[in-house]
Amino acid sequence: MTGLHRIADWDDAYSNSAYIPGGDTYPARWAERAAAFRAELAGAGRAEPDLPYGEGERERYDLFRPEGPAKGTVVFVHGGYWMAFDKGRWSHLAAGPLARGWAVAMPSYTLCPENRIAGITRQVARAVEAIAKAEAGPLRLTGHSAGGHLVSRLACADAPLSEEVRARVEHVVSISGLHDLRPLLNTRMNATLRLDEAEAAAESPALLRPRPGTGITCWVGADERPEFVRQSELLANIWLGLGAATALRLAEGRHHFDVIDDLADPDSELVETLLTA
């Protein structure tokens, strides 16, 4: 048997920064680029920050508008293992869809351990509902890492979305998403996530049925940790077998921290897939 390997250290399997040159410098670089982008869009009157979708302190989203009427709205959900970051570190990634005439909304959510992953799923669903109510037209969902998990979760048949909003979600792109949460039970981070077997199974898209009519692309860097590649292959494979329109894309030369960069490029294959698939 070839192509399989046994994982002895699950913390290492899900570690990214240690395997990326200068990995610890990326968060500051993201924050700097995002702040400059927000300032530019605010100066042009095309940024609407901190719009509420609930009563919680982090239940807010930023909205960026294109020049002219929007063709629809892209919702980007951030990562950070459900434990870190907020909407404000990723604003620059809106540049690609904006240049193609789409609005972009970026929500925050309450992090673990204050929240649980099931609670974050419900929060992000409420954010999408609020965005859909405020903005007309089709919706495209994308997210990175834990955000990839969350948008995939909203593509499941039992997702906590209204039928009206579900019908408007035309495509989902999970970027380096985590689709089977059960391995995380073996990691030290689970002291913060507080997953148990039941919640891990209930919140794993790979163990659930896709919503009929929703297409999904699992996008992952070819240079990522093997476990992230496996997680993307897993969902694309299983949902294909369940009749969903799925695709798998390994982005050559990309690792976990730069695989999202192409969202800022309107001519990239990632943006093309998100908006036209």
PDB file of C-alpha atoms in Angstrom:
ATOM      1  CA  MET A   1       0.000   0.000   0.000  1.00  0.00           C
ATOM      2  CA  THR A   2       1.414   3.387  -0.966  1.00  0.00           C
ATOM      3  CA  GLY A   3       0.486   7.034  -0.437  1.00  0.00           C
ATOM      4  CA  LEU A   4      -0.553   6.616   3.201  1.00  0.00           C
ATOM      5  CA  HIS A   5       1.287   7.572   6.355  1.00  0.00           C
ATOM      6  CA  ARG A   6       0.481   7.202  10.012  1.00  0.00           C
ATOM      7  CA  ILE A   7       0.386  10.432  12.018  1.00  0.00           C
ATOM      8  CA  ALA A   8       2.112  10.146  15.383  1.00  0.00           C
ATOM      9  CA  ASP A   9       2.099  13.851  16.329  1.00  0.00           C
ATOM     10  CA  TRP A  10      -1.235  15.538  15.608  1.00  0.00           C
ATOM     11  CA  ASP A  11      -0.073  18.925  16.865  1.00  0.00           C
ATOM     12  CA  ASP A  12       2.715  18.850  14.290  1.00  0.00           C
ATOM     13  CA  ALA A  13       0.302  17.705  11.572  1.00  0.00           C
ATOM     14  CA  TYR A  14      -1.767  20.870  12.039  1.00  0.00           C
ATOM     15  CA  SER A  15       1.170  23.224  12.592  1.00  0.00           C
ATOM     16  CA  ASN A  16       1.743  25.711   9.785  1.00  0.00           C
ATOM     17  CA  SER A  17       3.996  28.539  10.945  1.00  0.00           C
ATOM     18  CA  ALA A  18       6.939  26.283  11.780  1.00  0.00           C
ATOM     19  CA  TYR A  19       7.019  24.966   8.220  1.00  0.00           C
ATOM     20  CA  ILE A  20       6.741  28.320   6.427  1.00  0.00           C
ATOM     21  CA  PRO A  21       9.821  30.564   6.131  1.00  0.00           C
ATOM     22  CA  GLY A  22       9.096  33.714   8.120  1.00  0.00           C
ATOM     23  CA  GLY A  23       5.773  32.240   9.152  1.00  0.00           C
ATOM     24  CA  ASP A  24       5.549  34.292  12.333  1.00  0.00           C
ATOM     25  CA  THR A  25       5.748  37.541  10.333  1.00  0.00           C
ATOM     26  CA  TYR A  26       2.585  36.965   8.316  1.00  0.00           C
ATOM     27  CA  PRO A  27      -0.036  38.216  10.829  1.00  0.00           C
ATOM     28  CA  ALA A  28       1.619  41.645  11.077  1.00  0.00           C
ATOM     29  CA  ARG A  29       1.926  41.843   7.292  1.00  0.00           C
ATOM     30  CA  TRP A  30      -1.742  40.955   6.855  1.00  0.00           C
ATOM     31  CA  ALA A  31      -2.757  43.615   9.361  1.00  0.00           C
ATOM     32  CA  GLU A  32      -0.674  46.295   7.644  1.00  0.00           C
ATOM     33  CA  ARG A  33      -2.028  45.533   4.175  1.00  0.00           C
ATOM     34  CA  ALA A  34      -5.577  45.326   5.456  1.00  0.00           C
ATOM     35  CA  ALA A  35      -5.399  48.680   7.257  1.00  0.00           C
ATOM     36  CA  ALA A  36      -4.005  50.433   4.179  1.00  0.00           C
ATOM     37  CA  PHE A  37      -6.727  48.913   2.005  1.00  0.00           C
ATOM     38  CA  ARG A  38      -9.515  49.965   4.404  1.00  0.00           C
ATOM     39  CA  ALA A  39      -8.177  53.507   4.507  1.00  0.00           C
ATOM     40  CA  GLU A  40      -8.131  53.665   0.721  1.00  0.00           C
ATOM     41  CA  LEU A  41     -11.682  52.316   0.364  1.00  0.00           C
ATOM     42  CA  ALA A  42     -12.959  54.542   3.174  1.00  0.00           C
ATOM     43  CA  GLY A  43     -11.468  57.566   1.420  1.00  0.00           C
ATOM     44  CA  ALA A  44     -13.382  56.582  -1.706  1.00  0.00           C
ATOM     45  CA  GLY A  45     -16.630  56.155   0.242  1.00  0.00           C
ATOM     46  CA  ARG A  46     -16.732  52.431  -0.517  1.00  0.00           C
ATOM     47  CA  ALA A  47     -16.164  50.957   2.962  1.00  0.00           C
ATOM     48  CA  GLU A  48     -18.840  50.395   5.605  1.00  0.00           C
ATOM     49  CA  PRO A  49     -17.185  49.079   8.770  1.00  0.00           C
ATOM     50  CA  ASP A  50     -18.674  47.356  11.814  1.00  0.00           C
ATOM     51  CA  LEU A  51     -22.164  46.670  10.525  1.00  0.00           C
ATOM     52  CA  PRO A  52     -24.064  44.623  13.145  1.00  0.00           C
ATOM     53  CA  TYR A  53     -25.546  41.200  12.535  1.00  0.00           C
ATOM     54  CA  GLY A  54     -26.286  40.509  16.210  1.00  0.00           C
ATOM     55  CA  GLU A  55     -25.907  41.850  19.716  1.00  0.00           C
ATOM     56  CA  GLY A  56     -22.515  40.333  20.529  1.00  0.00           C
ATOM     57  CA  GLU A  57     -19.358  42.426  20.648  1.00  0.00           C
ATOM     58  CA  ARG A  58     -17.822  40.552  17.711  1.00  0.00           C
ATOM     59  CA  GLU A  59     -21.057  40.162  15.755  1.00  0.00           C
ATOM     60  CA  ARG A  60     -20.041  42.745  13.190  1.00  0.00           C
ATOM     61  CA  TYR A  61     -19.031  42.703   9.550  1.00  0.00           C
ATOM     62  CA  ASP A  62     -17.198  45.065   7.212  1.00  0.00           C
ATOM     63  CA  LEU A  63     -18.682  45.702   3.776  1.00  0.00           C
ATOM     64  CA  PHE A  64     -16.684  46.878   0.786  1.00  0.00           C
ATOM     65  CA  ARG A  65     -18.467  48.061  -2.348  1.00  0.00           C
ATOM     66  CA  PRO A  66     -17.275  48.028  -5.949  1.00  0.00           C
ATOM     67  CA  GLU A  67     -17.447  51.005  -8.239  1.00  0.00           C
ATOM     68  CA  GLY A  68     -20.977  51.002  -9.598  1.00  0.00           C
ATOM     69  CA  PRO A  69     -23.818  48.570  -8.801  1.00  0.00           C
ATOM     70  CA  ALA A  70     -22.715  45.254  -7.333  1.00  0.00           C
ATOM     71  CA  LYS A  71     -23.249  42.023  -9.265  1.00  0.00           C
ATOM     72  CA  GLY A  72     -23.649  40.195  -5.970  1.00  0.00           C
ATOM     73  CA  THR A  73     -21.838  39.731  -2.669  1.00  0.00           C
ATOM     74  CA  VAL A  74     -18.867  37.589  -1.679  1.00  0.00           C
ATOM     75  CA  VAL A  75     -18.712  36.654   2.010  1.00  0.00           C
ATOM     76  CA  PHE A  76     -15.192  35.897   3.272  1.00  0.00           C
ATOM     77  CA  VAL A  77     -14.856  34.106   6.632  1.00  0.00           C
ATOM     78  CA  HIS A  78     -11.468  34.313   8.336  1.00  0.00           C
ATOM     79  CA  GLY A  79      -9.453  31.513   9.871  1.00  0.00           C
ATOM     80  CA  GLY A  80      -7.284  31.195  12.972  1.00  0.00           C
ATOM     81  CA  TYR A  81      -8.382  27.764  14.237  1.00  0.00           C
ATOM     82  CA  TRP A  82     -11.604  29.324  15.568  1.00  0.00           C
ATOM     83  CA  MET A  83      -9.388  30.847  18.301  1.00  0.00           C
ATOM     84  CA  ALA A  84      -7.689  33.884  16.753  1.00  0.00           C
ATOM     85  CA  PHE A  85      -7.999  36.953  14.502  1.00  0.00           C
ATOM     86  CA  ASP A  86     -10.966  38.992  13.361  1.00  0.00           C
ATOM     87  CA  LYS A  87     -12.356  40.561  10.201  1.00  0.00           C
ATOM     88  CA  GLY A  88      -9.891  43.463  10.222  1.00  0.00           C
ATOM     89  CA  ARG A  89      -6.814  41.484   9.171  1.00  0.00           C
ATOM     90  CA  TRP A  90      -8.075  40.415   5.736  1.00  0.00           C
ATOM     91  CA  SER A  91      -9.624  43.506   4.137  1.00  0.00           C
ATOM     92  CA  HIS A  92      -7.075  43.613   1.293  1.00  0.00           C
ATOM     93  CA  LEU A  93      -8.298  40.224   0.060  1.00  0.00           C
ATOM     94  CA  ALA A  94     -11.486  41.940  -1.115  1.00  0.00           C
ATOM     95  CA  ALA A  95      -9.593  43.611  -3.960  1.00  0.00           C
ATOM     96  CA  GLY A  96     -10.062  40.820  -6.493  1.00  0.00           C
ATOM     97  CA  PRO A  97     -13.868  40.464  -6.325  1.00  0.00           C
ATOM     98  CA  LEU A  98     -14.296  44.238  -6.004  1.00  0.00           C
ATOM     99  CA  ALA A  99     -12.457  44.816  -9.270  1.00  0.00           C
ATOM    100  CA  ARG A 100     -14.821  42.308 -10.884  1.00  0.00           C
ATOM    101  CA  GLY A 101     -17.881  44.236  -9.706  1.00  0.00           C
ATOM    102  CA  TRP A 102     -18.795  42.249  -6.573  1.00  0.00           C
ATOM    103  CA  ALA A 103     -19.305  43.593  -3.066  1.00  0.00           C
ATOM    104  CA  VAL A 104     -17.353  41.831  -0.306  1.00  0.00           C
ATOM    105  CA  ALA A 105     -18.495  41.295   3.291  1.00  0.00           C
ATOM    106  CA  MET A 106     -16.159  40.088   6.043  1.00  0.00           C
ATOM    107  CA  PRO A 107     -17.666  39.076   9.410  1.00  0.00           C
ATOM    108  CA  SER A 108     -16.035  38.488  12.769  1.00  0.00           C
ATOM    109  CA  TYR A 109     -17.323  35.909  15.234  1.00  0.00           C
ATOM    110  CA  THR A 110     -16.897  35.074  18.912  1.00  0.00           C
ATOM    111  CA  LEU A 111     -13.794  32.941  19.372  1.00  0.00           C
ATOM    112  CA  CYS A 112     -13.178  29.779  21.365  1.00  0.00           C
ATOM    113  CA  PRO A 113     -13.101  29.169  24.306  1.00  0.00           C
ATOM    114  CA  GLU A 114     -15.798  31.791  24.892  1.00  0.00           C
ATOM    115  CA  ASN A 115     -17.703  30.163  22.063  1.00  0.00           C
ATOM    116  CA  ARG A 116     -17.869  26.624  20.722  1.00  0.00           C
ATOM    117  CA  ILE A 117     -17.470  25.660  17.083  1.00  0.00           C
ATOM    118  CA  ALA A 118     -21.177  24.838  16.805  1.00  0.00           C
ATOM    119  CA  GLY A 119     -21.917  28.317  18.133  1.00  0.00           C
ATOM    120  CA  ILE A 120     -19.551  29.879  15.594  1.00  0.00           C
ATOM    121  CA  THR A 121     -21.388  28.022  12.817  1.00  0.00           C
ATOM    122  CA  ARG A 122     -24.654  29.586  13.980  1.00  0.00           C
ATOM    123  CA  GLN A 123     -23.045  33.028  14.244  1.00  0.00           C
ATOM    124  CA  VAL A 124     -21.642  32.918  10.726  1.00  0.00           C
ATOM    125  CA  ALA A 125     -25.023  31.760   9.452  1.00  0.00           C
ATOM    126  CA  ARG A 126     -26.628  34.783  11.125  1.00  0.00           C
ATOM    127  CA  ALA A 127     -24.009  37.005   9.504  1.00  0.00           C
ATOM    128  CA  VAL A 128     -24.796  35.579   6.069  1.00  0.00           C
ATOM    129  CA  GLU A 129     -28.526  36.055   6.699  1.00  0.00           C
ATOM    130  CA  ALA A 130     -27.977  39.704   7.669  1.00  0.00           C
ATOM    131  CA  ILE A 131     -25.739  40.335   4.669  1.00  0.00           C
ATOM    132  CA  ALA A 132     -28.277  38.708   2.364  1.00  0.00           C
ATOM    133  CA  LYS A 133     -31.059  40.851   3.796  1.00  0.00           C
ATOM    134  CA  ALA A 134     -29.054  44.034   3.245  1.00  0.00           C
ATOM    135  CA  GLU A 135     -27.582  43.215  -0.174  1.00  0.00           C
ATOM    136  CA  ALA A 136     -29.421  42.056  -3.282  1.00  0.00           C
ATOM    137  CA  GLY A 137     -28.240  39.474  -5.780  1.00  0.00           C
ATOM    138  CA  PRO A 138     -26.347  36.189  -5.652  1.00  0.00           C
ATOM    139  CA  LEU A 139     -24.027  35.170  -2.833  1.00  0.00           C
ATOM    140  CA  ARG A 140     -20.649  33.445  -2.981  1.00  0.00           C
ATOM    141  CA  LEU A 141     -19.084  32.105   0.216  1.00  0.00           C
ATOM    142  CA  THR A 142     -15.371  31.619   0.787  1.00  0.00           C
ATOM    143  CA  GLY A 143     -13.152  31.226   3.814  1.00  0.00           C
ATOM    144  CA  HIS A 144      -9.657  30.188   4.801  1.00  0.00           C
ATOM    145  CA  SER A 145      -8.660  27.343   7.130  1.00  0.00           C
ATOM    146  CA  ALA A 146     -11.222  27.433   9.974  1.00  0.00           C
ATOM    147  CA  GLY A 147     -13.137  29.844   7.738  1.00  0.00           C
ATOM    148  CA  GLY A 148     -13.046  27.195   5.012  1.00  0.00           C
ATOM    149  CA  HIS A 149     -14.652  24.819   7.470  1.00  0.00           C
ATOM    150  CA  LEU A 150     -17.350  27.359   8.304  1.00  0.00           C
ATOM    151  CA  VAL A 151     -18.373  28.108   4.730  1.00  0.00           C
ATOM    152  CA  SER A 152     -18.365  24.372   3.920  1.00  0.00           C
ATOM    153  CA  ARG A 153     -20.562  23.825   6.963  1.00  0.00           C
ATOM    154  CA  LEU A 154     -23.039  26.332   5.538  1.00  0.00           C
ATOM    155  CA  ALA A 155     -23.152  24.265   2.333  1.00  0.00           C
ATOM    156  CA  CYS A 156     -24.449  21.252   4.284  1.00  0.00           C
ATOM    157  CA  ALA A 157     -28.063  20.132   4.007  1.00  0.00           C
ATOM    158  CA  ASP A 158     -28.695  20.917   7.682  1.00  0.00           C
ATOM    159  CA  ALA A 159     -27.010  24.350   7.664  1.00  0.00           C
ATOM    160  CA  PRO A 160     -28.837  26.938   9.798  1.00  0.00           C
ATOM    161  CA  LEU A 161     -29.774  29.131   6.831  1.00  0.00           C
ATOM    162  CA  SER A 162     -33.206  30.062   5.541  1.00  0.00           C
ATOM    163  CA  GLU A 163     -34.334  28.464   2.291  1.00  0.00           C
ATOM    164  CA  GLU A 164     -34.345  31.872   0.614  1.00  0.00           C
ATOM    165  CA  VAL A 165     -30.715  32.525   1.493  1.00  0.00           C
ATOM    166  CA  ARG A 166     -29.632  28.974   0.666  1.00  0.00           C
ATOM    167  CA  ALA A 167     -31.039  29.421  -2.829  1.00  0.00           C
ATOM    168  CA  ARG A 168     -28.897  32.540  -3.312  1.00  0.00           C
ATOM    169  CA  VAL A 169     -25.614  30.808  -2.399  1.00  0.00           C
ATOM    170  CA  GLU A 170     -24.426  29.792  -5.853  1.00  0.00           C
ATOM    171  CA  HIS A 171     -20.924  28.579  -5.035  1.00  0.00           C
ATOM    172  CA  VAL A 172     -18.671  27.919  -2.052  1.00  0.00           C
ATOM    173  CA  VAL A 173     -14.865  27.924  -2.109  1.00  0.00           C
ATOM    174  CA  SER A 174     -13.208  26.365   0.926  1.00  0.00           C
ATOM    175  CA  ILE A 175      -9.566  27.487   0.972  1.00  0.00           C
ATOM    176  CA  SER A 176      -7.385  25.103   3.007  1.00  0.00           C
ATOM    177  CA  GLY A 177     -10.497  24.131   4.916  1.00  0.00           C
ATOM    178  CA  LEU A 178     -10.826  21.650   7.762  1.00  0.00           C
ATOM    179  CA  HIS A 179     -13.678  19.309   6.918  1.00  0.00           C
ATOM    180  CA  ASP A 180     -13.327  16.458   9.424  1.00  0.00           C
ATOM    181  CA  LEU A 181     -12.844  17.832  12.923  1.00  0.00           C
ATOM    182  CA  ARG A 182     -12.330  14.526  14.701  1.00  0.00           C
ATOM    183  CA  PRO A 183      -8.499  14.550  14.391  1.00  0.00           C
ATOM    184  CA  LEU A 184      -8.451  17.817  16.343  1.00  0.00           C
ATOM    185  CA  LEU A 185      -9.532  15.864  19.412  1.00  0.00           C
ATOM    186  CA  ASN A 186      -5.915  14.621  19.487  1.00  0.00           C
ATOM    187  CA  THR A 187      -4.348  18.098  19.605  1.00  0.00           C
ATOM    188  CA  ARG A 188      -3.390  20.389  22.469  1.00  0.00           C
ATOM    189  CA  MET A 189      -5.526  23.136  20.950  1.00  0.00           C
ATOM    190  CA  ASN A 190      -8.591  21.136  21.923  1.00  0.00           C
ATOM    191  CA  ALA A 191      -8.133  22.444  25.451  1.00  0.00           C
ATOM    192  CA  THR A 192      -9.390  25.715  23.947  1.00  0.00           C
ATOM    193  CA  LEU A 193     -11.755  24.332  21.287  1.00  0.00           C
ATOM    194  CA  ARG A 194     -13.402  21.955  23.807  1.00  0.00           C
ATOM    195  CA  LEU A 195     -14.552  19.591  21.084  1.00  0.00           C
ATOM    196  CA  ASP A 196     -16.016  16.236  22.032  1.00  0.00           C
ATOM    197  CA  GLU A 197     -16.800  13.322  19.717  1.00  0.00           C
ATOM    198  CA  ALA A 198     -20.422  14.348  19.249  1.00  0.00           C
ATOM    199  CA  GLU A 199     -19.714  17.983  18.346  1.00  0.00           C
ATOM    200  CA  ALA A 200     -16.756  17.047  16.137  1.00  0.00           C
ATOM    201  CA  ALA A 201     -18.986  14.716  14.125  1.00  0.00           C
ATOM    202  CA  ALA A 202     -21.942  17.100  14.014  1.00  0.00           C
ATOM    203  CA  GLU A 203     -19.775  19.988  12.753  1.00  0.00           C
ATOM    204  CA  SER A 204     -17.708  18.049  10.185  1.00  0.00           C
ATOM    205  CA  PRO A 205     -18.898  18.736   6.618  1.00  0.00           C
ATOM    206  CA  ALA A 206     -17.229  15.527   5.412  1.00  0.00           C
ATOM    207  CA  LEU A 207     -19.570  13.556   7.696  1.00  0.00           C
ATOM    208  CA  LEU A 208     -22.689  15.457   6.581  1.00  0.00           C
ATOM    209  CA  ARG A 209     -24.704  15.645   3.384  1.00  0.00           C
ATOM    210  CA  PRO A 210     -24.282  18.573   0.975  1.00  0.00           C
ATOM    211  CA  ARG A 211     -27.239  20.769   0.193  1.00  0.00           C
ATOM    212  CA  PRO A 212     -28.557  19.852  -3.254  1.00  0.00           C
ATOM    213  CA  GLY A 213     -27.708  22.489  -5.833  1.00  0.00           C
ATOM    214  CA  THR A 214     -24.753  24.049  -4.011  1.00  0.00           C
ATOM    215  CA  GLY A 215     -21.394  23.655  -5.745  1.00  0.00           C
ATOM    216  CA  ILE A 216     -18.148  23.610  -3.768  1.00  0.00           C
ATOM    217  CA  THR A 217     -14.487  23.942  -4.699  1.00  0.00           C
ATOM    218  CA  CYS A 218     -11.863  22.720  -2.244  1.00  0.00           C
ATOM    219  CA  TRP A 219      -8.810  24.898  -2.870  1.00  0.00           C
ATOM    220  CA  VAL A 220      -5.523  24.111  -1.128  1.00  0.00           C
ATOM    221  CA  GLY A 221      -1.866  24.983  -1.581  1.00  0.00           C
ATOM    222  CA  ALA A 222       0.228  22.234  -3.107  1.00  0.00           C
ATOM    223  CA  ASP A 223       3.001  23.075  -0.592  1.00  0.00           C
ATOM    224  CA  GLU A 224       0.762  22.861   2.477  1.00  0.00           C
ATOM    225  CA  ARG A 225       1.077  20.356   5.289  1.00  0.00           C
ATOM    226  CA  PRO A 226      -0.143  16.929   4.117  1.00  0.00           C
ATOM    227  CA  GLU A 227      -3.048  16.978   6.547  1.00  0.00           C
ATOM    228  CA  PHE A 228      -4.537  20.110   4.944  1.00  0.00           C
ATOM    229  CA  VAL A 229      -4.251  18.571   1.491  1.00  0.00           C
ATOM    230  CA  ARG A 230      -5.912  15.405   2.791  1.00  0.00           C
ATOM    231  CA  GLN A 231      -8.747  17.387   4.364  1.00  0.00           C
ATOM    232  CA  SER A 232      -9.491  19.100   1.036  1.00  0.00           C
ATOM    233  CA  GLU A 233      -9.291  15.865  -0.933  1.00  0.00           C
ATOM    234  CA  LEU A 234     -11.580  14.224   1.609  1.00  0.00           C
ATOM    235  CA  LEU A 235     -14.508  16.615   1.243  1.00  0.00           C
ATOM    236  CA  ALA A 236     -14.238  16.858  -2.536  1.00  0.00           C
ATOM    237  CA  ASN A 237     -14.237  13.070  -2.770  1.00  0.00           C
ATOM    238  CA  ILE A 238     -17.048  12.331  -0.341  1.00  0.00           C
ATOM    239  CA  TRP A 239     -19.401  15.026  -1.606  1.00  0.00           C
ATOM    240  CA  LEU A 240     -18.778  14.017  -5.205  1.00  0.00           C
ATOM    241  CA  GLY A 241     -19.993  10.565  -4.222  1.00  0.00           C
ATOM    242  CA  LEU A 242     -23.097  12.152  -2.709  1.00  0.00           C
ATOM    243  CA  GLY A 243     -23.974  13.886  -5.955  1.00  0.00           C
ATOM    244  CA  ALA A 244     -22.632  17.379  -5.264  1.00  0.00           C
ATOM    245  CA  ALA A 245     -20.869  19.483  -7.879  1.00  0.00           C
ATOM    246  CA  THR A 246     -17.381  19.416  -6.371  1.00  0.00           C
ATOM    247  CA  ALA A 247     -13.907  20.337  -7.562  1.00  0.00           C
ATOM    248  CA  LEU A 248     -10.447  20.053  -6.041  1.00  0.00           C
ATOM    249  CA  ARG A 249      -7.655  22.499  -6.882  1.00  0.00           C
ATOM    250  CA  LEU A 250      -4.056  22.240  -5.663  1.00  0.00           C
ATOM    251  CA  ALA A 251      -2.470  25.667  -6.086  1.00  0.00           C
ATOM    252  CA  GLU A 252       1.115  25.155  -7.175  1.00  0.00           C
ATOM    253  CA  GLY A 253       3.803  26.873  -5.103  1.00  0.00           C
ATOM    254  CA  ARG A 254       1.367  27.998  -2.402  1.00  0.00           C
ATOM    255  CA  HIS A 255       1.533  27.267   1.317  1.00  0.00           C
ATOM    256  CA  HIS A 256      -1.052  27.789   4.036  1.00  0.00           C
ATOM    257  CA  PHE A 257      -0.307  31.481   4.552  1.00  0.00           C
ATOM    258  CA  ASP A 258      -0.006  32.680   0.956  1.00  0.00           C
ATOM    259  CA  VAL A 259      -2.681  30.485  -0.642  1.00  0.00           C
ATOM    260  CA  ILE A 260      -5.196  33.287   0.015  1.00  0.00           C
ATOM    261  CA  ASP A 261      -3.133  35.998  -1.715  1.00  0.00           C
ATOM    262  CA  ASP A 262      -4.786  35.387  -5.080  1.00  0.00           C
ATOM    263  CA  LEU A 263      -8.098  36.667  -3.704  1.00  0.00           C
ATOM    264  CA  ALA A 264      -6.584  40.140  -4.100  1.00  0.00           C
ATOM    265  CA  ASP A 265      -5.915  39.573  -7.820  1.00  0.00           C
ATOM    266  CA  PRO A 266      -8.985  39.996 -10.055  1.00  0.00           C
ATOM    267  CA  ASP A 267      -7.303  37.984 -12.822  1.00  0.00           C
ATOM    268  CA  SER A 268      -6.375  34.991 -10.650  1.00  0.00           C
ATOM    269  CA  GLU A 269      -7.807  31.536 -11.150  1.00  0.00           C
ATOM    270  CA  LEU A 270      -9.025  31.612  -7.542  1.00  0.00           C
ATOM    271  CA  VAL A 271     -11.169  34.711  -8.098  1.00  0.00           C
ATOM    272  CA  GLU A 272     -12.364  33.347 -11.456  1.00  0.00           C
ATOM    273  CA  THR A 273     -13.446  30.120  -9.776  1.00  0.00           C
ATOM    274  CA  LEU A 274     -15.170  31.922  -6.925  1.00  0.00           C
ATOM    275  CA  LEU A 275     -17.169  34.236  -9.158  1.00  0.00           C
ATOM    276  CA  THR A 276     -17.955  32.117 -12.197  1.00  0.00           C
ATOM    277  CA  ALA A 277     -17.978  28.433 -11.215  1.00  0.00           C
TER     278      ALA A 277
END
